[in-house]
XYZ file of C-alpha atoms in Angstrom:
739
model
C -51.273 -18.173 -26.671
C -53.950 -20.879 -27.118
C -53.938 -24.404 -25.615
C -52.738 -26.045 -28.829
C -49.725 -23.756 -29.076
C -48.998 -24.258 -25.381
C -49.020 -28.065 -25.795
C -46.732 -27.828 -28.834
C -44.274 -25.604 -26.935
C -44.167 -28.115 -24.090
C -43.347 -30.910 -26.527
C -40.596 -28.780 -28.097
C -39.199 -27.997 -24.653
C -38.954 -31.721 -23.868
C -37.019 -32.278 -27.096
C -34.701 -29.397 -26.237
C -34.182 -30.906 -22.791
C -33.117 -34.179 -24.370
C -30.690 -32.373 -26.686
C -29.202 -30.434 -23.772
C -28.773 -33.643 -21.780
C -26.977 -35.283 -24.705
C -24.747 -32.233 -25.167
C -23.916 -32.191 -21.446
C -22.851 -35.823 -21.681
C -20.603 -34.992 -24.630
C -19.087 -32.065 -22.737
C -18.526 -34.259 -19.681
C -16.854 -36.912 -21.811
C -14.685 -34.283 -23.506
C -13.773 -32.758 -20.147
C -12.855 -36.179 -18.825
C -10.641 -36.782 -21.842
C -9.109 -33.306 -21.470
C -8.371 -33.936 -17.802
C -6.762 -37.246 -18.737
C -4.518 -35.616 -21.354
C -3.668 -32.736 -19.036
C -2.651 -35.134 -16.301
C -0.554 -37.092 -18.806
C 1.180 -33.870 -19.863
C 1.864 -32.962 -16.237
C 3.423 -36.390 -15.622
C 5.665 -36.000 -18.655
C 6.735 -32.498 -17.610
C 7.525 -33.780 -14.126
C 9.475 -36.660 -15.667
C 11.566 -34.324 -17.811
C 12.580 -32.477 -14.649
C 14.624 -35.545 -13.742
C 17.117 -34.744 -16.497
C 20.036 -32.779 -15.034
C 20.163 -30.309 -17.918
C 16.401 -29.708 -18.118
C 15.251 -26.090 -18.382
C 11.787 -24.662 -17.907
C 11.732 -22.498 -21.057
C 12.113 -25.231 -23.754
C 9.775 -27.559 -21.844
C 7.192 -24.779 -21.682
C 7.437 -24.201 -25.427
C 7.115 -27.906 -26.232
C 4.167 -28.457 -23.873
C 2.227 -25.297 -24.704
C 2.413 -24.121 -21.122
C 3.827 -20.934 -19.664
C 7.130 -21.072 -17.818
C 5.253 -20.317 -14.603
C 2.948 -23.325 -15.171
C 5.946 -25.596 -15.801
C 7.587 -24.395 -12.600
C 4.407 -25.061 -10.648
C 4.296 -28.631 -11.966
C 8.033 -29.275 -11.546
C 9.491 -27.075 -8.782
C 12.981 -28.437 -9.531
C 12.938 -26.391 -12.750
C 12.430 -23.099 -10.904
C 15.516 -20.941 -11.653
C 14.854 -18.807 -8.580
C 17.472 -19.513 -5.879
C 15.979 -21.158 -2.818
C 17.270 -18.405 -0.568
C 15.467 -15.795 -2.620
C 12.205 -17.744 -2.526
C 12.436 -18.247 1.203
C 13.226 -14.606 1.854
C 10.337 -13.546 -0.358
C 7.889 -15.838 1.437
C 8.988 -14.769 4.917
C 8.901 -11.068 4.045
C 5.573 -10.892 2.250
C 3.413 -8.168 3.830
C -0.299 -8.587 4.438
C -2.611 -6.942 1.904
C -5.777 -8.839 2.761
C -7.531 -10.135 5.842
C -7.903 -13.935 5.791
C -9.496 -16.145 8.394
C -8.813 -15.180 12.022
C -5.319 -15.949 13.266
C -4.758 -17.360 16.712
C -2.807 -14.928 18.844
C 0.643 -16.004 20.026
C 0.534 -17.929 23.277
C 2.753 -17.572 26.287
C 6.398 -18.083 25.442
C 8.940 -20.404 27.093
C 10.514 -19.298 30.343
C 13.983 -18.831 28.843
C 13.829 -15.148 27.966
C 16.419 -12.382 27.702
C 16.779 -10.009 30.597
C 14.150 -7.290 30.597
C 13.207 -4.159 32.479
C 9.510 -3.638 33.186
C 8.335 -0.239 31.982
C 6.224 1.690 34.517
C 2.522 2.164 33.933
C 2.082 5.737 32.757
C -1.418 6.244 34.128
C -3.631 9.171 33.212
C -7.230 10.150 33.961
C -9.979 8.895 31.698
C -10.939 11.146 28.807
C -13.918 13.438 29.424
C -15.902 13.303 26.206
C -18.400 15.916 27.400
C -15.694 18.584 26.911
C -15.305 17.930 23.211
C -15.736 20.735 20.735
C -19.079 20.968 18.919
C -19.452 18.963 15.753
C -18.593 20.907 12.626
C -21.291 21.567 10.001
C -21.608 18.867 7.359
C -19.769 20.773 4.659
C -16.647 18.624 4.363
C -16.963 16.075 1.604
C -13.338 15.053 1.267
C -11.886 12.178 3.233
C -9.178 9.612 2.977
C -10.087 6.395 1.213
C -8.956 3.397 3.199
C -6.974 0.737 1.453
C -3.897 2.073 -0.296
C -0.815 0.449 1.017
C 1.853 2.807 2.167
C 5.119 1.341 1.076
C 6.372 1.359 -2.457
C 9.048 -0.932 -3.779
C 11.288 1.540 -5.603
C 11.951 -0.469 -8.717
C 13.614 1.596 -11.412
C 10.730 1.251 -13.838
C 8.038 2.523 -11.489
C 6.987 2.605 -7.869
C 4.303 0.231 -6.716
C 1.982 0.171 -3.789
C 2.877 -3.264 -2.596
C 5.295 -6.016 -3.427
C 3.834 -7.929 -6.378
C 3.038 -11.599 -6.164
C 5.582 -13.969 -7.637
C 4.892 -17.001 -9.795
C 7.311 -19.509 -8.333
C 7.066 -23.154 -7.443
C 4.289 -23.986 -4.990
C 5.350 -23.778 -1.386
C 3.978 -26.101 1.254
C 1.530 -24.336 3.585
C 3.230 -22.799 6.578
C 1.496 -23.129 9.899
C 0.529 -19.749 11.274
C 2.264 -18.998 14.530
C 4.684 -16.622 16.211
C 7.424 -15.285 13.959
C 10.793 -14.517 15.500
C 11.995 -10.995 14.878
C 15.661 -9.989 14.838
C 17.216 -8.542 17.975
C 20.144 -6.222 18.491
C 23.360 -8.265 18.658
C 25.906 -7.861 21.417
C 29.539 -6.890 21.036
C 31.170 -5.297 17.989
C 28.389 -6.516 15.674
C 25.926 -4.398 17.601
C 27.878 -1.229 16.867
C 26.626 -1.312 13.270
C 23.123 -0.752 14.638
C 24.148 2.591 16.093
C 25.878 3.869 12.969
C 25.221 5.649 9.699
C 26.473 4.756 6.226
C 29.749 6.477 5.474
C 29.525 9.074 2.731
C 25.770 8.708 2.208
C 23.761 11.825 3.038
C 20.411 13.248 1.903
C 21.433 16.533 0.308
C 19.426 19.348 -1.157
C 19.606 19.076 -4.979
C 21.394 21.775 -6.933
C 19.364 21.254 -10.105
C 15.767 21.574 -11.282
C 13.873 18.536 -12.545
C 12.927 18.645 -16.202
C 9.243 18.398 -17.046
C 8.263 15.716 -19.547
C 5.774 16.084 -22.376
C 2.651 14.403 -20.994
C -0.721 13.501 -22.516
C -3.881 11.898 -21.127
C -5.615 9.082 -22.996
C -8.988 7.429 -22.507
C -8.251 3.997 -23.955
C -11.958 3.129 -24.000
C -13.042 6.031 -26.241
C -9.724 6.976 -27.859
C -9.955 10.562 -26.589
C -6.535 12.163 -26.158
C -6.014 15.391 -24.187
C -2.901 17.123 -25.433
C -2.197 20.706 -24.459
C -5.434 22.667 -24.995
C -7.175 20.307 -27.397
C -8.820 16.884 -27.517
C -8.451 14.540 -30.470
C -10.105 11.197 -31.136
C -7.627 8.415 -31.981
C -8.046 5.032 -33.613
C -6.216 2.726 -31.219
C -6.729 -0.442 -33.247
C -6.434 -3.484 -30.990
C -5.110 -1.276 -28.158
C -1.709 -2.948 -28.030
C 1.178 -0.843 -26.695
C 2.611 -0.428 -30.192
C -0.685 0.764 -31.666
C -1.250 3.181 -28.779
C 2.258 4.604 -29.163
C 1.865 4.940 -32.933
C -1.457 6.765 -32.606
C -0.379 9.061 -29.767
C 3.007 9.974 -31.240
C 1.363 10.724 -34.583
C -1.104 13.120 -32.944
C 1.359 14.542 -30.391
C 4.983 14.170 -31.560
C 7.532 14.307 -28.766
C 5.269 12.773 -26.110
C 7.296 11.194 -23.313
C 4.580 10.074 -20.917
C 1.064 8.755 -21.568
C -1.400 8.465 -18.685
C -4.278 6.061 -19.303
C -7.321 7.560 -17.570
C -9.830 4.828 -18.436
C -10.073 1.609 -20.371
C -7.138 -0.329 -18.798
C -5.915 -1.922 -22.049
C -3.518 -4.137 -20.061
C -6.541 -6.136 -18.910
C -7.638 -7.033 -22.439
C -8.015 -10.800 -22.733
C -7.308 -11.302 -19.034
C -9.695 -14.263 -18.987
C -7.140 -16.244 -21.003
C -4.579 -16.117 -18.202
C -4.382 -17.774 -14.810
C -3.580 -14.497 -13.030
C -4.138 -10.825 -13.721
C -0.396 -10.257 -13.520
C 0.155 -12.773 -16.337
C -2.331 -10.835 -18.475
C -0.592 -7.529 -17.750
C 2.841 -8.994 -18.532
C 1.536 -10.388 -21.811
C 0.093 -7.012 -22.809
C 3.257 -5.107 -21.925
C 5.315 -7.491 -24.043
C 3.037 -7.571 -27.086
C 5.394 -7.695 -30.102
C 5.644 -4.576 -32.262
C 7.621 -3.901 -35.421
C 8.321 -0.289 -34.486
C 8.726 -0.451 -30.696
C 10.866 -2.396 -28.266
C 11.276 -2.527 -24.508
C 13.371 0.373 -23.236
C 16.282 -1.160 -21.343
C 17.306 2.036 -19.569
C 20.846 3.022 -18.771
C 23.255 3.006 -15.858
C 21.692 1.526 -12.718
C 18.384 1.112 -14.574
C 19.903 -1.225 -17.166
C 17.582 -4.209 -17.729
C 14.819 -2.385 -15.842
C 12.293 -2.968 -18.606
C 8.589 -2.730 -17.871
C 7.131 -2.817 -14.415
C 4.462 -5.496 -14.034
C 1.678 -4.630 -11.608
C -1.890 -5.906 -11.631
C -3.537 -2.482 -11.911
C -0.824 0.174 -12.070
C 1.739 -1.169 -14.554
C 4.348 0.926 -16.316
C 5.406 0.200 -19.887
C 8.680 1.729 -21.048
C 9.265 1.695 -24.793
C 11.865 2.933 -27.253
C 11.831 2.927 -31.063
C 13.009 -0.422 -32.411
C 15.356 1.430 -34.755
C 16.989 3.263 -31.829
C 16.552 1.151 -28.675
C 19.005 3.287 -26.674
C 17.110 6.509 -27.331
C 14.747 8.245 -24.894
C 11.862 6.125 -23.658
C 8.142 6.805 -23.800
C 6.158 5.601 -20.807
C 2.603 4.271 -20.645
C 1.292 4.670 -17.100
C -1.977 4.457 -15.172
C -3.753 7.546 -13.896
C -4.623 5.435 -10.864
C -1.113 5.973 -9.522
C -2.208 9.495 -8.621
C -5.965 9.266 -8.074
C -9.036 7.304 -9.094
C -10.521 9.232 -12.060
C -13.949 7.791 -11.170
C -15.401 8.523 -14.602
C -13.719 11.906 -15.120
C -12.906 12.613 -18.769
C -9.416 13.307 -20.104
C -9.878 17.081 -20.021
C -10.781 16.986 -16.329
C -7.818 14.696 -15.570
C -5.458 17.036 -17.394
C -6.948 20.007 -15.552
C -6.440 18.168 -12.246
C -2.740 17.825 -13.088
C -2.577 21.511 -13.946
C -4.226 22.499 -10.652
C -1.934 20.123 -8.764
C 1.158 21.700 -10.319
C -0.137 25.211 -9.637
C -0.902 24.371 -6.000
C 2.558 22.893 -5.464
C 4.267 25.797 -7.238
C 2.793 28.167 -4.654
C 4.959 26.380 -2.080
C 7.885 25.183 -4.213
C 9.280 27.507 -6.857
C 10.884 24.547 -8.637
C 8.077 21.975 -8.305
C 7.868 19.491 -11.196
C 5.408 16.592 -11.495
C 7.387 13.431 -12.070
C 6.181 10.048 -13.255
C 4.757 8.858 -9.949
C 3.599 10.488 -6.717
C 6.402 8.674 -4.887
C 9.087 10.201 -7.071
C 7.393 13.598 -6.870
C 7.056 13.447 -3.094
C 10.672 12.556 -2.538
C 11.894 15.244 -4.921
C 9.756 17.897 -3.220
C 11.001 16.784 0.191
C 14.630 17.033 -0.918
C 14.002 20.710 -1.683
C 13.040 21.335 1.955
C 16.368 20.119 3.382
C 17.605 23.020 5.521
C 20.398 25.276 4.326
C 21.273 26.422 7.848
C 21.539 24.758 11.230
C 22.756 21.343 12.332
C 21.407 19.458 9.311
C 22.349 21.983 6.626
C 24.745 19.449 5.149
C 21.957 16.901 4.804
C 20.545 14.001 6.798
C 22.798 10.930 7.180
C 21.514 7.548 5.995
C 21.486 4.765 8.580
C 23.723 1.724 8.267
C 22.471 -1.099 6.072
C 22.134 -3.337 9.141
C 19.923 -0.821 10.894
C 17.819 -0.249 7.790
C 17.358 -4.012 7.531
C 16.238 -4.173 11.159
C 13.674 -1.427 10.632
C 12.491 -3.129 7.456
C 11.886 -6.372 9.368
C 10.367 -4.863 12.509
C 8.584 -1.681 11.441
C 5.041 -2.610 10.420
C 2.816 -0.499 8.221
C -0.885 0.299 8.495
C -3.124 -1.810 10.717
C -5.554 -3.985 8.763
C -7.682 -6.232 10.959
C -11.147 -7.744 10.761
C -12.439 -8.564 14.244
C -14.660 -11.633 14.275
C -17.258 -13.097 16.647
C -17.438 -13.770 19.548
C -15.482 -10.540 20.124
C -18.255 -8.758 18.192
C -21.887 -9.814 17.578
C -22.876 -12.222 14.799
C -25.623 -9.765 13.872
C -24.316 -6.205 13.787
C -26.892 -3.581 14.814
C -25.295 -1.260 12.213
C -22.005 -0.735 10.380
C -20.589 2.773 10.791
C -17.350 3.743 9.031
C -15.027 6.531 10.164
C -12.028 7.605 8.125
C -9.131 9.817 9.233
C -8.852 12.716 6.796
C -5.371 13.084 5.245
C -4.212 10.985 8.187
C -0.428 10.773 7.832
C -0.127 14.539 7.434
C -0.881 14.833 11.163
C 2.166 12.781 12.167
C 4.992 14.589 10.377
C 5.796 17.273 12.962
C 8.493 15.202 14.675
C 10.777 12.450 13.351
C 14.003 10.677 14.366
C 17.298 12.062 13.039
C 20.914 10.949 13.125
C 22.389 7.730 14.478
C 20.376 6.219 17.348
C 21.625 5.390 20.824
C 21.179 1.799 21.877
C 19.269 1.280 25.138
C 19.755 -2.099 26.828
C 17.330 -3.593 29.334
C 19.816 -2.826 32.112
C 20.272 0.770 30.943
C 16.497 1.275 30.849
C 16.097 -0.200 34.328
C 18.758 2.195 35.625
C 16.803 5.245 34.427
C 14.542 7.204 36.722
C 10.813 6.928 35.998
C 10.893 10.421 34.515
C 13.772 9.456 32.204
C 11.957 6.279 31.172
C 8.826 8.232 30.336
C 10.815 10.762 28.312
C 12.580 7.960 26.402
C 9.298 6.264 25.545
C 7.775 9.541 24.374
C 10.798 10.382 22.224
C 11.507 9.135 18.688
C 12.325 5.548 19.539
C 11.930 1.917 18.478
C 11.657 -0.766 21.169
C 12.123 -4.524 21.424
C 9.621 -5.568 24.088
C 7.912 -8.519 25.723
C 4.239 -7.713 26.186
C 1.546 -9.297 28.354
C -2.151 -8.510 27.880
C -3.499 -7.745 31.381
C -6.148 -9.839 33.090
C -9.572 -8.274 32.698
C -8.782 -6.662 29.335
C -11.921 -6.736 27.134
C -11.071 -4.384 24.259
C -9.057 -4.501 21.018
C -5.353 -5.331 20.869
C -2.880 -2.483 21.255
C 0.464 -3.771 19.965
C 1.387 -5.775 16.832
C 2.658 -9.329 17.235
C 4.618 -10.935 14.375
C 3.220 -14.098 12.786
C 4.101 -16.339 9.875
C 1.852 -16.978 6.900
C 0.149 -14.450 4.639
C -0.306 -11.962 7.437
C 2.727 -10.289 8.929
C 1.157 -8.917 12.113
C -1.776 -9.617 14.430
C -2.995 -7.671 17.461
C -3.486 -10.020 20.442
C -6.156 -9.014 22.952
C -6.774 -12.200 24.951
C -5.927 -11.607 28.636
C -2.732 -13.352 29.690
C -1.305 -13.590 26.164
C 2.443 -12.896 26.078
C 4.446 -12.117 22.949
C 7.706 -10.488 21.913
C 7.709 -7.742 19.306
C 9.112 -4.396 18.189
C 7.044 -1.227 18.278
C 7.466 2.527 18.127
C 7.512 4.754 21.157
C 4.026 6.119 20.406
C 2.450 2.659 20.644
C 4.470 1.588 23.694
C 3.540 4.793 25.499
C -0.140 4.235 24.677
C -0.018 0.650 25.982
C 1.353 1.944 29.281
C -0.805 5.072 29.608
C -4.193 4.262 28.043
C -7.162 5.301 30.169
C -8.631 1.784 30.387
C -5.876 -0.403 31.831
C -2.061 -0.310 31.528
C -0.420 -3.285 29.843
C 2.709 -5.016 31.121
C 5.599 -4.061 28.853
C 9.111 -5.420 29.495
C 11.893 -3.585 27.702
C 14.381 -5.983 26.104
C 16.249 -3.247 24.278
C 15.670 -0.293 22.039
C 16.957 2.465 19.812
C 16.613 6.059 20.975
C 16.950 8.737 18.291
C 17.356 12.466 18.528
C 14.043 14.251 18.025
C 14.073 16.298 14.834
C 11.810 17.865 12.217
C 13.037 16.568 8.838
C 9.474 16.107 7.497
C 7.768 19.040 9.174
C 8.303 21.655 6.449
C 7.471 19.149 3.702
C 4.278 18.204 5.509
C 3.229 21.807 6.138
C 3.577 22.708 2.471
C 1.676 19.639 1.312
C -1.089 20.299 3.853
C -1.354 23.874 2.600
C -1.605 22.699 -1.026
C -4.207 20.106 -0.015
C -6.243 22.724 1.860
C -6.141 25.111 -1.128
C -7.396 22.429 -3.502
C -10.003 21.145 -1.035
C -11.471 24.621 -0.657
C -11.439 25.107 -4.431
C -13.304 21.816 -4.875
C -16.135 23.231 -2.755
C -16.262 26.858 -3.851
C -15.473 27.016 -7.576
C -18.444 27.952 -9.724
C -17.620 25.523 -12.537
C -18.463 21.864 -11.936
C -15.550 20.583 -14.040
C -13.119 22.750 -12.059
C -14.580 21.528 -8.773
C -14.080 17.930 -9.859
C -10.559 18.646 -11.100
C -9.681 20.362 -7.817
C -10.986 17.397 -5.837
C -8.918 14.966 -7.923
C -5.872 17.210 -7.503
C -6.366 17.164 -3.716
C -6.376 13.360 -3.895
C -3.121 13.543 -5.834
C -1.553 15.616 -3.033
C -2.567 12.834 -0.647
C -0.796 10.320 -2.898
C 2.328 12.481 -3.017
C 2.509 12.436 0.775
C 1.391 8.839 1.248
C 3.679 7.265 -1.324
C 6.449 9.779 -0.790
C 6.561 8.664 2.832
C 6.512 5.032 1.729
C 9.449 5.748 -0.564
C 11.568 6.654 2.470
C 11.146 3.091 3.746
C 13.495 1.988 0.942
C 12.656 -1.676 0.954
C 15.088 -3.914 -0.918
C 14.807 -2.867 -4.557
C 12.921 -4.960 -7.087
C 14.317 -4.924 -10.598
C 12.140 -6.375 -13.364
C 12.984 -7.316 -16.927
C 12.285 -9.638 -19.837
C 14.270 -12.341 -21.612
C 13.409 -14.215 -24.851
C 12.425 -17.847 -24.354
C 15.452 -20.108 -24.738
C 18.002 -17.570 -23.560
C 19.643 -17.826 -20.153
C 17.905 -15.877 -17.405
C 19.938 -13.520 -15.207
C 21.090 -14.977 -11.906
C 18.744 -14.855 -8.948
C 15.545 -13.936 -10.782
C 11.961 -14.881 -9.965
C 9.715 -15.688 -12.920
C 6.578 -13.556 -13.111
C 5.144 -15.161 -16.223
C 5.506 -15.796 -19.933
C 3.833 -14.045 -22.837
C 4.530 -15.503 -26.238
C 8.263 -15.785 -26.691
C 9.181 -13.557 -23.740
C 9.705 -14.467 -20.073
C 9.082 -11.657 -17.566
C 11.057 -11.765 -14.339
C 12.062 -9.744 -11.332
C 14.888 -9.967 -8.832
C 15.799 -8.536 -5.479
C 18.576 -6.003 -5.864
C 19.093 -5.536 -2.128
C 19.507 -2.176 -0.443
C 20.894 0.393 -2.816
C 23.085 3.302 -1.796
C 20.030 5.519 -1.918
C 20.766 8.916 -0.378
C 17.076 9.308 0.421
C 16.608 6.032 2.323
C 15.117 6.838 5.717
C 13.020 3.898 6.981
C 13.214 5.379 10.475
C 10.915 8.199 9.336
C 8.332 5.922 7.737
C 8.356 3.553 10.727
C 7.866 6.416 13.185
C 4.948 7.930 11.256
C 3.284 4.533 10.820
C 3.620 3.856 14.546
C 2.017 7.196 15.373
C -0.815 6.568 12.923
C -1.512 3.113 14.380
C -1.612 4.629 17.860
C -4.029 7.324 16.642
C -6.439 4.622 15.437
C -6.738 3.730 19.113
C -6.487 7.141 20.754
C -6.285 10.552 19.071
C -6.332 13.808 20.986
C -8.308 16.916 20.020
C -6.378 19.987 21.068
C -7.223 23.626 21.443
C -3.820 25.216 21.620
C -1.920 23.031 24.088
C -5.064 21.941 25.931
C -6.518 18.495 25.193
C -10.288 18.954 24.864
C -11.313 15.482 23.721
C -10.365 12.073 22.371
C -11.349 9.800 19.498
C -10.317 6.326 18.374
C -11.151 2.701 19.028
C -10.375 2.782 22.757
C -13.022 5.477 23.170
C -15.736 3.232 21.748
C -17.505 0.573 23.801
C -15.856 -2.871 23.966
C -17.276 -5.204 21.331
C -18.268 -2.421 18.918
C -15.106 -2.256 16.757
C -15.466 -4.416 13.635
C -12.608 -3.403 11.326
C -9.330 -1.470 11.193
C -8.260 -0.332 7.730
C -4.966 1.624 7.681
C -6.480 5.014 8.540
C -10.107 4.146 9.241
C -12.335 2.228 11.651
C -15.699 0.505 11.266
C -17.936 0.142 14.319
C -21.448 -0.958 15.201
C -22.626 2.453 16.420
C -22.162 6.200 15.913
C -19.527 8.025 17.950
C -19.534 11.593 19.355
C -16.262 12.442 17.635
C -16.157 16.015 16.291
C -15.063 16.662 12.722
C -13.295 19.950 11.971
C -11.984 19.153 8.510
C -8.380 19.069 9.743
C -5.797 16.367 8.952
C -6.284 13.379 11.229
C -9.927 14.127 12.128
C -12.388 11.236 12.015
C -14.926 11.759 9.230
C -18.166 9.775 9.141
C -17.730 8.028 5.789
C -20.430 5.364 5.715
C -23.467 4.183 7.681
C -25.309 0.959 6.945
C -28.530 0.418 8.857
C -28.760 -2.982 10.545
C -29.189 -5.673 11.347
C -26.142 -6.626 9.280
C -24.646 -10.096 9.031
C -21.064 -9.909 10.267
C -18.599 -10.121 7.353
C -16.303 -13.150 7.483
C -13.692 -11.802 5.052
C -12.254 -8.534 3.870
C -14.082 -8.927 0.558
C -17.411 -9.167 2.351
C -16.547 -6.182 4.514
C -15.642 -4.062 1.483
C -19.015 -4.847 -0.094
C -20.811 -3.774 3.082
C -18.637 -0.669 3.256
C -19.725 0.277 -0.255
C -23.381 -0.141 0.718
C -22.837 1.989 3.813
C -21.237 4.798 1.822
C -24.087 4.709 -0.681
C -26.685 4.849 2.110
C -24.923 7.773 3.787
C -24.692 9.643 0.482
C -28.425 9.135 -0.038
C -29.570 10.051 3.465
C -26.874 12.600 4.329
C -24.973 13.122 7.560
C -25.323 15.365 10.553
C -21.740 14.954 11.770
């Protein structure tokens, strides 16, 4: 370029700058006018809410807004009953880590009578006696992050309760949340009872397999039986996908989308991802309609979930006929780029591995349904529980639902940890929950009052705390404590539980026997635990056989993923092993039997069913959900889920390595230096330095999963931590591990 050309380009750039400035002014003026009109529309919508007969649906249609937007502007138009909204807000579980929450402070003096549990002291762990580290051949580990509990809506299980588009709620100050206690008198008897006539029985039938195909919605590749065909999916609407798949594979009943996520198409046009998914599920089609189910599933419709939705469709000409489902492969495992043939092969290997341990194993729509069905086929045919396991009373299930927390998710912030981390080292417990299935509570519990606990001998108290139990306690963090919190404290707001660690802090909570015993017997310093009451169950093994078979299937597939000579088969075996993890993880969550969520759709202008919460509007259809309460589910056993979760939370703090009956070492947060623990994530821990924890490839072992060389700026949110975690895993994969 010569000087003349350079000068001319500069002059042209100045002219372009002037044009851009003028255009920016026009855009600003247009935006100002748009804001003015939008505000005027909002005022008119709010004014219409003053009419007694006003309804959100016609106002939404007239204003060009969604029903959810109208409800946000005019909360009076929200058809959701106030009681339902309040219950939903109070019960919402934590799925993210926001800003740090102040731990509950000392409570008023007026407290119920309590019995102080004795400190169960033990000698400090001797780490020098640990077994040698295993060779670095294990490449499989649990991935932190999947929530445990599913809401068993008829359409599909989900990993966490979905967000609800209701009227805005005023911010609630974060503080202690009062948990229910066991009532006195006749009302308390219902908390020591089972539901009459409701028993978990071994099924006398075999599940029917459904014709299943695997579709890559990005490429159009369809794996059906032993062939792959390329489909034209058009605009990738549900109707076009169903037309293409059913033409190529008549009789298909279930379609797993392995890649492409068509339900996210056009998501930028919607305020939330859930709105986009609801709109996609309800895309009008001449040949297909929403399957409304039958019996208890009537009005079930689609299940709206941000990333794992389930669409249930029936031919428009025969809406009561059998449904065809469109589901996400992510319910079972993350395909991580695997093609449809590999995904189908993973399902085949999964079925083969399960069939080696269950003659009648059938893969159902979700891992939760599959896990529960497989468990039901391990119910004993002889012995005390040959007739099945009784289901607890609804009152007791409600208590466990309110007081039995799930996985621990906590980001520990400065000054408890350094502002500049010397490193970020991630450990993950392999197939973690499989380690905690050997013992579980069975039958109706026995209520233990504070007075009854105080009357026990110290040996009896210790035995009670080590048994399958659930305790209402008042806890005080001891003076001089300088490590992480040990017991969950209930709080309001987006988070359900925090873990106080400030010396002198007192709070009232519920916790499982495993956690209470650890608080009293940890090798650092016993905590003060006052027993306010509790529930003592009979120790049983209802999950032991189920867990052993799943662990055996997981081990078979894990070994195959390392040893098979074909790369595709190795990948398929690895994915199948991840699916076994999901079967156990979500099968266990299914036992929790939270209050059921039923979802459905209603055309705009028609009356909504009573008690629904609006999820969103797509075109002429409003999508909603409602709480259906506790069903008479014969497989509802929240006591099992709560006990396993309690044991897993305790193992994040202290896990024993055994050789036979001898304890040869310990791992967990309490065996790291104070101030080095950065993050707890369900079944994993992130620290600032390496730990001498051996890895044997067994369920529950701590696997070195990521290592990010410092200095590292301390993450201030879960999102920031997850980014650093990804960098640490990439660095470890590049440099290798000598664990």
